[in-house]
PDB file of C-alpha atoms in Angstrom:
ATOM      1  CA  UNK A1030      23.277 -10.969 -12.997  1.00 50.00           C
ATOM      2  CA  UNK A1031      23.591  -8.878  -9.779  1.00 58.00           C
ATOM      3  CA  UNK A1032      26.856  -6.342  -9.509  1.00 68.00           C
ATOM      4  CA  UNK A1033      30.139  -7.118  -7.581  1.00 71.00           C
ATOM      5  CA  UNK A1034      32.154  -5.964  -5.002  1.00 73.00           C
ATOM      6  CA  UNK A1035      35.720  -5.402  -3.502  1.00 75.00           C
ATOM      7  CA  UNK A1036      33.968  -4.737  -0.241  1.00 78.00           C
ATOM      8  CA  UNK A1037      35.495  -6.969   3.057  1.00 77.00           C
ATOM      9  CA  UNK A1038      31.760  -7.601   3.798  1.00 79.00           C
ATOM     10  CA  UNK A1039      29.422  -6.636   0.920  1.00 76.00           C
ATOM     11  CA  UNK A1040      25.770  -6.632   0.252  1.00 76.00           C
ATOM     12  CA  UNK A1041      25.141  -7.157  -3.301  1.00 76.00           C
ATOM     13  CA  UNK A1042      21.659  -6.655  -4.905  1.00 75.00           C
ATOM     14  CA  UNK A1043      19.660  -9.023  -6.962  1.00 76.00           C
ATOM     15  CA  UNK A1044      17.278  -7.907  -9.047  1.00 73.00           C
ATOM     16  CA  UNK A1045      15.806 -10.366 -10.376  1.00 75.00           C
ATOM     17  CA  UNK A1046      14.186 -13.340  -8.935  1.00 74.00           C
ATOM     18  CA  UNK A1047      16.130 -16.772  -9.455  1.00 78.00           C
ATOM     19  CA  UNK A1048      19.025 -19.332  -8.319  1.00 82.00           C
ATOM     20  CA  UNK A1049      22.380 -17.438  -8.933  1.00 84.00           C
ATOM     21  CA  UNK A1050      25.724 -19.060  -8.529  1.00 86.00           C
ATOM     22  CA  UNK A1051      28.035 -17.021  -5.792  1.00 85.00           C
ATOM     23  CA  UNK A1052      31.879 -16.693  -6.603  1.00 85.00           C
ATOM     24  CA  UNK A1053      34.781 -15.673  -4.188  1.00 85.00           C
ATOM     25  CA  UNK A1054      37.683 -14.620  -5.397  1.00 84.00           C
ATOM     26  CA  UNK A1055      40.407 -13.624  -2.770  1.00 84.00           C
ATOM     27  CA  UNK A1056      44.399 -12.175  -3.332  1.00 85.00           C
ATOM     28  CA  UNK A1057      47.354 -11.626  -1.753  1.00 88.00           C
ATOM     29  CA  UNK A1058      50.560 -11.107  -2.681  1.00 90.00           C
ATOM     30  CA  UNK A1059      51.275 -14.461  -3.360  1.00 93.00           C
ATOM     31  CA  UNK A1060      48.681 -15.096  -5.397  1.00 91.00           C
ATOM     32  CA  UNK A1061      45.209 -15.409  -6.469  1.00 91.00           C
ATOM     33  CA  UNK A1062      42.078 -18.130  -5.771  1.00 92.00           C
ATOM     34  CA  UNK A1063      38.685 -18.624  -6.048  1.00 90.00           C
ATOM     35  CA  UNK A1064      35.326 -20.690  -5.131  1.00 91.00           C
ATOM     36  CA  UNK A1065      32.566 -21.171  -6.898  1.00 91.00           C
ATOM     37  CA  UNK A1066      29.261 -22.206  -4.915  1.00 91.00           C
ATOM     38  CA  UNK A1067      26.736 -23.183  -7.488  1.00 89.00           C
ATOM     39  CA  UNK A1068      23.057 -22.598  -7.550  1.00 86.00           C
ATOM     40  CA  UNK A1069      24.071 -20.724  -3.484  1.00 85.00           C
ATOM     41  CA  UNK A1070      21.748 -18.102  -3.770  1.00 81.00           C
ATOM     42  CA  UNK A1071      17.995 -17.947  -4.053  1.00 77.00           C
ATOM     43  CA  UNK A1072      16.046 -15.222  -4.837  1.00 78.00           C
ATOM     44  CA  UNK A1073      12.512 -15.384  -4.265  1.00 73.00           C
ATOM     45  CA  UNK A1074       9.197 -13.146  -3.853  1.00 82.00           C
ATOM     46  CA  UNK A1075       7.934 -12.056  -0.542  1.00 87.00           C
ATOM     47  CA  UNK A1076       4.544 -10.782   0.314  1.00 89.00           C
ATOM     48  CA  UNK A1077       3.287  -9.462   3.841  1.00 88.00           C
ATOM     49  CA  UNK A1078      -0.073 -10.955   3.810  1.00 88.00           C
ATOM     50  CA  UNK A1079      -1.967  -7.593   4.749  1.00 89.00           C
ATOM     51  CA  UNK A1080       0.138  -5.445   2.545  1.00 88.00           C
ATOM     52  CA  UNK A1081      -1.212  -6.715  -0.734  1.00 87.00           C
ATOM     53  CA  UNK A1082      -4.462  -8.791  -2.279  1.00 92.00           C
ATOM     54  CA  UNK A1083      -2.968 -11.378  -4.679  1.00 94.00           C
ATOM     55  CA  UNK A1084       0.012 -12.871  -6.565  1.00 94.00           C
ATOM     56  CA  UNK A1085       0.567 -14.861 -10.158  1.00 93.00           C
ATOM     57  CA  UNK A1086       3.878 -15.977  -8.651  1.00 91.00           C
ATOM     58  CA  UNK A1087       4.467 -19.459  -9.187  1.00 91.00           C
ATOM     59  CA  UNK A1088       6.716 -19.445  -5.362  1.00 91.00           C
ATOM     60  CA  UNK A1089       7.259 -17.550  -2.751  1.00 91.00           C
ATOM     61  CA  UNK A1090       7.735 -16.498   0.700  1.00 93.00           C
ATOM     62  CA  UNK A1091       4.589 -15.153   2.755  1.00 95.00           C
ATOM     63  CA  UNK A1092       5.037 -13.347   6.065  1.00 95.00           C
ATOM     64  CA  UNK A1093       1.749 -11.506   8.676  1.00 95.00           C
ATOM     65  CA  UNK A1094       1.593  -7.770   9.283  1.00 93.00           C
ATOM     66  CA  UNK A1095       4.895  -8.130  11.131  1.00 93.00           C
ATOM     67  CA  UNK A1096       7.242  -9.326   8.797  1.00 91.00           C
ATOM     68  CA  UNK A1097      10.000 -12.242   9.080  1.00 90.00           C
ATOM     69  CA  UNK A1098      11.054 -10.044  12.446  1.00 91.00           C
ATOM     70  CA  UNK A1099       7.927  -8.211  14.403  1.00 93.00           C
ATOM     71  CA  UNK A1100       4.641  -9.419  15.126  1.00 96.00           C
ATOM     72  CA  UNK A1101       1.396  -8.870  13.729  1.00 96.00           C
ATOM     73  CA  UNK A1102      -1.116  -6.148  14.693  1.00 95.00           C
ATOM     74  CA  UNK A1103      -4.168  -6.130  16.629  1.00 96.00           C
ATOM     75  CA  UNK A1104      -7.578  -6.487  14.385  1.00 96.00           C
ATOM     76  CA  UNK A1105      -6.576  -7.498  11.210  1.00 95.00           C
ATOM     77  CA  UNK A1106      -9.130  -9.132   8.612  1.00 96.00           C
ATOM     78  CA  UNK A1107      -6.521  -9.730   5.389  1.00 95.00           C
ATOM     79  CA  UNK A1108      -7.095 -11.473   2.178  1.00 96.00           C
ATOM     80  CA  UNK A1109      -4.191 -13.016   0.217  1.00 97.00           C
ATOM     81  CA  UNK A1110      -5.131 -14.703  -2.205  1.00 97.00           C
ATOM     82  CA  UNK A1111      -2.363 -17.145  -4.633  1.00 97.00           C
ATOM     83  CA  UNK A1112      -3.913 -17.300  -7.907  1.00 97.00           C
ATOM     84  CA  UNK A1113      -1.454 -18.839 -10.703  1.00 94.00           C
ATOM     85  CA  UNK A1114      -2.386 -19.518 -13.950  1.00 90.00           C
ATOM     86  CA  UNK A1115      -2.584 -23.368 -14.962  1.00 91.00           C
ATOM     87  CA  UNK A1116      -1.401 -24.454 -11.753  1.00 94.00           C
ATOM     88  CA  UNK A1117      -2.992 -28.035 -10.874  1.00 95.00           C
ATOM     89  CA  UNK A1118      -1.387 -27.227  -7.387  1.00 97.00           C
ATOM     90  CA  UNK A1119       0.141 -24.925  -4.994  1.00 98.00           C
ATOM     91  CA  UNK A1120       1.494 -25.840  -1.916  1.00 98.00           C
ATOM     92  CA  UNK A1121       2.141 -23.902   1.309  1.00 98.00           C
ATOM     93  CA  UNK A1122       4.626 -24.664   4.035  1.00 98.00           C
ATOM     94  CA  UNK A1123       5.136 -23.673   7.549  1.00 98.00           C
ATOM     95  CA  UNK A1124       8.423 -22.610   9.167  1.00 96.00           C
ATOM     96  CA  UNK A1125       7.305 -20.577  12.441  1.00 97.00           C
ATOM     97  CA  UNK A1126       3.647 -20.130  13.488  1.00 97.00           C
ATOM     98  CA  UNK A1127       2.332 -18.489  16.730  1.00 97.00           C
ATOM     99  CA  UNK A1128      -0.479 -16.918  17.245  1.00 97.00           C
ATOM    100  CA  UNK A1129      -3.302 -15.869  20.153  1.00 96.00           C
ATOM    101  CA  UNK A1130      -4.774 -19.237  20.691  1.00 93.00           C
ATOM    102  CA  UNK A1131      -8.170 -18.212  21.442  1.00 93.00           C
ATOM    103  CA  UNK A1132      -8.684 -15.325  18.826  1.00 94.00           C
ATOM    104  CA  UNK A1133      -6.465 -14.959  15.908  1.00 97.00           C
ATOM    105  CA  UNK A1134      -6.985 -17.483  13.152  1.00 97.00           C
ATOM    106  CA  UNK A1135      -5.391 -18.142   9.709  1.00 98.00           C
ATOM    107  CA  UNK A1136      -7.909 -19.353   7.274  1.00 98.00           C
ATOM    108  CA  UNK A1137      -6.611 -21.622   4.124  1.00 98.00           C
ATOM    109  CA  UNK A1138      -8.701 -22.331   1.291  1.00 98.00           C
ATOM    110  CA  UNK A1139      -8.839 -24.544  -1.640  1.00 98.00           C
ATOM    111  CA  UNK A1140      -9.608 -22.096  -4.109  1.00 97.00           C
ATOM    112  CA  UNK A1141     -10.551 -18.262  -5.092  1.00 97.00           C
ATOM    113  CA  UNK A1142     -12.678 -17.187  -1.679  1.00 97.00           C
ATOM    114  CA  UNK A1143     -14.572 -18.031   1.351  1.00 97.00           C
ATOM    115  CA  UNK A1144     -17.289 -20.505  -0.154  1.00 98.00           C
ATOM    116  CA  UNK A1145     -13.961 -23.092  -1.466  1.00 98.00           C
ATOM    117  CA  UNK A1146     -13.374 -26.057   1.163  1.00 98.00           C
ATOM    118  CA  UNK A1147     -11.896 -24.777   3.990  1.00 98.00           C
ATOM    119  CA  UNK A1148      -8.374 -27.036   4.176  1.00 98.00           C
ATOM    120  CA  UNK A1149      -6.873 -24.936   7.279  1.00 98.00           C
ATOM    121  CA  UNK A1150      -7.970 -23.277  10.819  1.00 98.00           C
ATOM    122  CA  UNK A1151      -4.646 -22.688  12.235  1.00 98.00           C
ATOM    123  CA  UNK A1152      -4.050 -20.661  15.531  1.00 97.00           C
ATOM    124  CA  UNK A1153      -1.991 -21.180  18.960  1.00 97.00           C
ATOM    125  CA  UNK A1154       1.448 -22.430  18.228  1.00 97.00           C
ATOM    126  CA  UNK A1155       2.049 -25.632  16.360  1.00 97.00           C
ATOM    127  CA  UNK A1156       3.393 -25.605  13.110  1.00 98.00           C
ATOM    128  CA  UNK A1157       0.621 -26.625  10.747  1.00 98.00           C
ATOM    129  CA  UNK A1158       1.578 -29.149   8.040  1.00 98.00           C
ATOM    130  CA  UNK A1159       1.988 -28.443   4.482  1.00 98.00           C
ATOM    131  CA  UNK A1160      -1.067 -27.632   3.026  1.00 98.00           C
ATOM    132  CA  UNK A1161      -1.836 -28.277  -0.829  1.00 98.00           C
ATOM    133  CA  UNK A1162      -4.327 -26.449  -3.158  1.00 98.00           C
ATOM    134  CA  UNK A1163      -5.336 -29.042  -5.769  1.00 97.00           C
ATOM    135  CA  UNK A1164      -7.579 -26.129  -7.628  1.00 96.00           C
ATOM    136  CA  UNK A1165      -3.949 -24.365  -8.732  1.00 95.00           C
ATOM    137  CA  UNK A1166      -5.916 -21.512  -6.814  1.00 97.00           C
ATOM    138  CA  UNK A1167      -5.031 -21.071  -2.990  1.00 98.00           C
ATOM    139  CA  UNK A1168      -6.570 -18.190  -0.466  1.00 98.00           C
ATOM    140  CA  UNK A1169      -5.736 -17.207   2.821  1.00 98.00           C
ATOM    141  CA  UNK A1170      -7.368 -15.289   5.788  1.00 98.00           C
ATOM    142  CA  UNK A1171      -6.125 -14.202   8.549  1.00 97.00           C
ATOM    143  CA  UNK A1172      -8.158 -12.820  11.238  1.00 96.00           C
ATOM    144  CA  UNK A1173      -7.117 -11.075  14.901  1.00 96.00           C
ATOM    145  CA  UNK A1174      -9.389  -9.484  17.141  1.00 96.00           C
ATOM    146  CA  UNK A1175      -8.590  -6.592  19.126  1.00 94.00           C
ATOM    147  CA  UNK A1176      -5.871  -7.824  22.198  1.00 93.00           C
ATOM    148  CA  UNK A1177      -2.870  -9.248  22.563  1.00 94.00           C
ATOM    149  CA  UNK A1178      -0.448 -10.127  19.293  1.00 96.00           C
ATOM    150  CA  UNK A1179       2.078 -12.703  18.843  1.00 97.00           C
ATOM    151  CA  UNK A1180       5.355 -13.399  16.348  1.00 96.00           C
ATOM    152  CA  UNK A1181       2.434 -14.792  13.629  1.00 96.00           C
ATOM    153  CA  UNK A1182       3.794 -16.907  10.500  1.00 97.00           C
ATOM    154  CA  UNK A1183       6.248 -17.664   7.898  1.00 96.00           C
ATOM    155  CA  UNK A1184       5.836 -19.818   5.236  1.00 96.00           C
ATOM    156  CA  UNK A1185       6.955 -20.561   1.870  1.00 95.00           C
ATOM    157  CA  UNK A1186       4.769 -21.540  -1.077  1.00 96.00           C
ATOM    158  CA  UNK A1187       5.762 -23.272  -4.550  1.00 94.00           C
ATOM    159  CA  UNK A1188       3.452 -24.404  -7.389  1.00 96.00           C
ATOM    160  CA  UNK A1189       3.088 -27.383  -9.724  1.00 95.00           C
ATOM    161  CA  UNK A1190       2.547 -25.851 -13.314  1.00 92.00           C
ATOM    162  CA  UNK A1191       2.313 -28.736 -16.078  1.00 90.00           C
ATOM    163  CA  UNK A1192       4.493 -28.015 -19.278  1.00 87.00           C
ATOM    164  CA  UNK A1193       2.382 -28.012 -22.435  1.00 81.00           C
ATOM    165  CA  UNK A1194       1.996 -26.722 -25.688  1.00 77.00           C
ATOM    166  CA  UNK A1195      -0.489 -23.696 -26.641  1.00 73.00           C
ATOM    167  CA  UNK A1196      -3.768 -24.519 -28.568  1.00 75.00           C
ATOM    168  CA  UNK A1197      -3.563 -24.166 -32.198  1.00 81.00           C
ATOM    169  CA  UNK A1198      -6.272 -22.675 -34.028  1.00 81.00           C
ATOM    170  CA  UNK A1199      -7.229 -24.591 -37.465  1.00 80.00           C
ATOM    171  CA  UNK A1200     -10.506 -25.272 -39.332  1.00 77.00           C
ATOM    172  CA  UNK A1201     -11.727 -26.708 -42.442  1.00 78.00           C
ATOM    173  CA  UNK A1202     -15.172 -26.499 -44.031  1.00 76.00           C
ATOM    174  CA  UNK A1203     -16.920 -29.005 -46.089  1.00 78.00           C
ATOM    175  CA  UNK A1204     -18.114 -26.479 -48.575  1.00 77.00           C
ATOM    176  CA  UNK A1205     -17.097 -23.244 -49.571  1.00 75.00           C
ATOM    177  CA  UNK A1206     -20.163 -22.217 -51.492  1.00 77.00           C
ATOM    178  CA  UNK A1207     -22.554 -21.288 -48.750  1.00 70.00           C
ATOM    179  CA  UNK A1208     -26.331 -21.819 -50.125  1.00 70.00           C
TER     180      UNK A1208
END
C-alpha cells in the first residue's frame, strides 16, 4: 500500500500497479471524521510508444513520442508491440487522436508484425474506434515523415486472459519389461 501524508495537498506514490481504496481523514478541535472512496484510485502501466519495443502487461495506457502533454516528433518509424501470454484478446481504445493527415500514420495489427491483417490505418483527427486483437497478440506502427507534428494519441489497452488450470504431466506404460 502506498505511504500517507499530513500534507494540505499531498502527492502520494504508488508503487505498485492496481485499484487502491483512498481515505480522508480530517480534525479539528471538535473532533475527528473520515471518508472512504473505494476502489478511487487506479494505477496502471504507461508506455510512450517510441520509448520501448514490447509489453506482457495485461492493460495499460499507451501515449506517441510526446507524451499525454507534447506532441510527437518529426520522422518517427516505432514498433510497439502488446504481446501477452494466453490472451485470446486485447483491445485498444482511443481517447485523443490527431495527427498530420496526409503523412503520419498509426498502423494496428492483428498479431506479432507487419505480415498479420492490418485492422487499423489511422491518421488526421477522428478518434478511431476500439480496435480488438483476437490473436491475444496486438502490434502497432506509427510512422511520420519529416514536417509538421501534431498532439498524436492516447489510448488505453486491456486484455481478455481465460482462467485455467496448468497441464499436468502423467503417463502410464503398458509394459515395464522393454523387449
Amino acid at each position: 500500500t502506498p505511504s500517507s501524508s499530513t500534507l494540505k495537498n499531498p502527492s502520494v506514490v504508488y508503487n505498485s500497479l492496481g485499484t487502491f481504496n483512498v481515505k480522508l481523514v480530517t480534525t479539528n478541535a471538535y473532533g475527528i471524521d473520515s471518508i472512504t472512496k473505494p476502489n478511487y484510485m487506479q494505477v496502471l502501466n504507461s508506455f510512450n510508444l517510441c520509448s520501448t519495443s514490447s509489453t506482457t502487461s495485461q492493460s495499460g495506457n499507451l501515449y506517441d513520442s510526446g507524451g499525454p502533454t507534447g506532441n510527437y516528433q518529426n520522422s518517427e518509424n516505432c514498433n510497439f508491440l502488446i504481446d501477452i501470454n494466453c490472451a485470446t484478446s486485447i483491445t485498444l481504445s482511443f481517447s485523443s487522436f490527431s495527427t498530420e493527415s496526409c503523412c503520419d500514420h498509426l498502423y494496428i495489427y492483428d498479431g506479432p508484425n507487419t505480415s498479420s491483417p492490418l485492422l487499423l490505418n489511422a491518421y488526421g483527427t477522428t478518434i478511431p474506434s476500439p480496435v480488438t486483437a483476437n490473436s491475444g497478440k496486438m502490434l502497432l506502427v506509427f510512422y511520420t515523415d519529416g514536417s509538421i507534428t501534431s498532439s498524436g494519441y492516447s489510448a488505453t489497452w486491456s486484455s481478455f486472459v481465460p482462467s485455467g488450470n496448468p497441464p499436468i504431466a502423467n503417463f502410464t506404460i503398458s509394459d515395464i519389461n522393454p523387449p
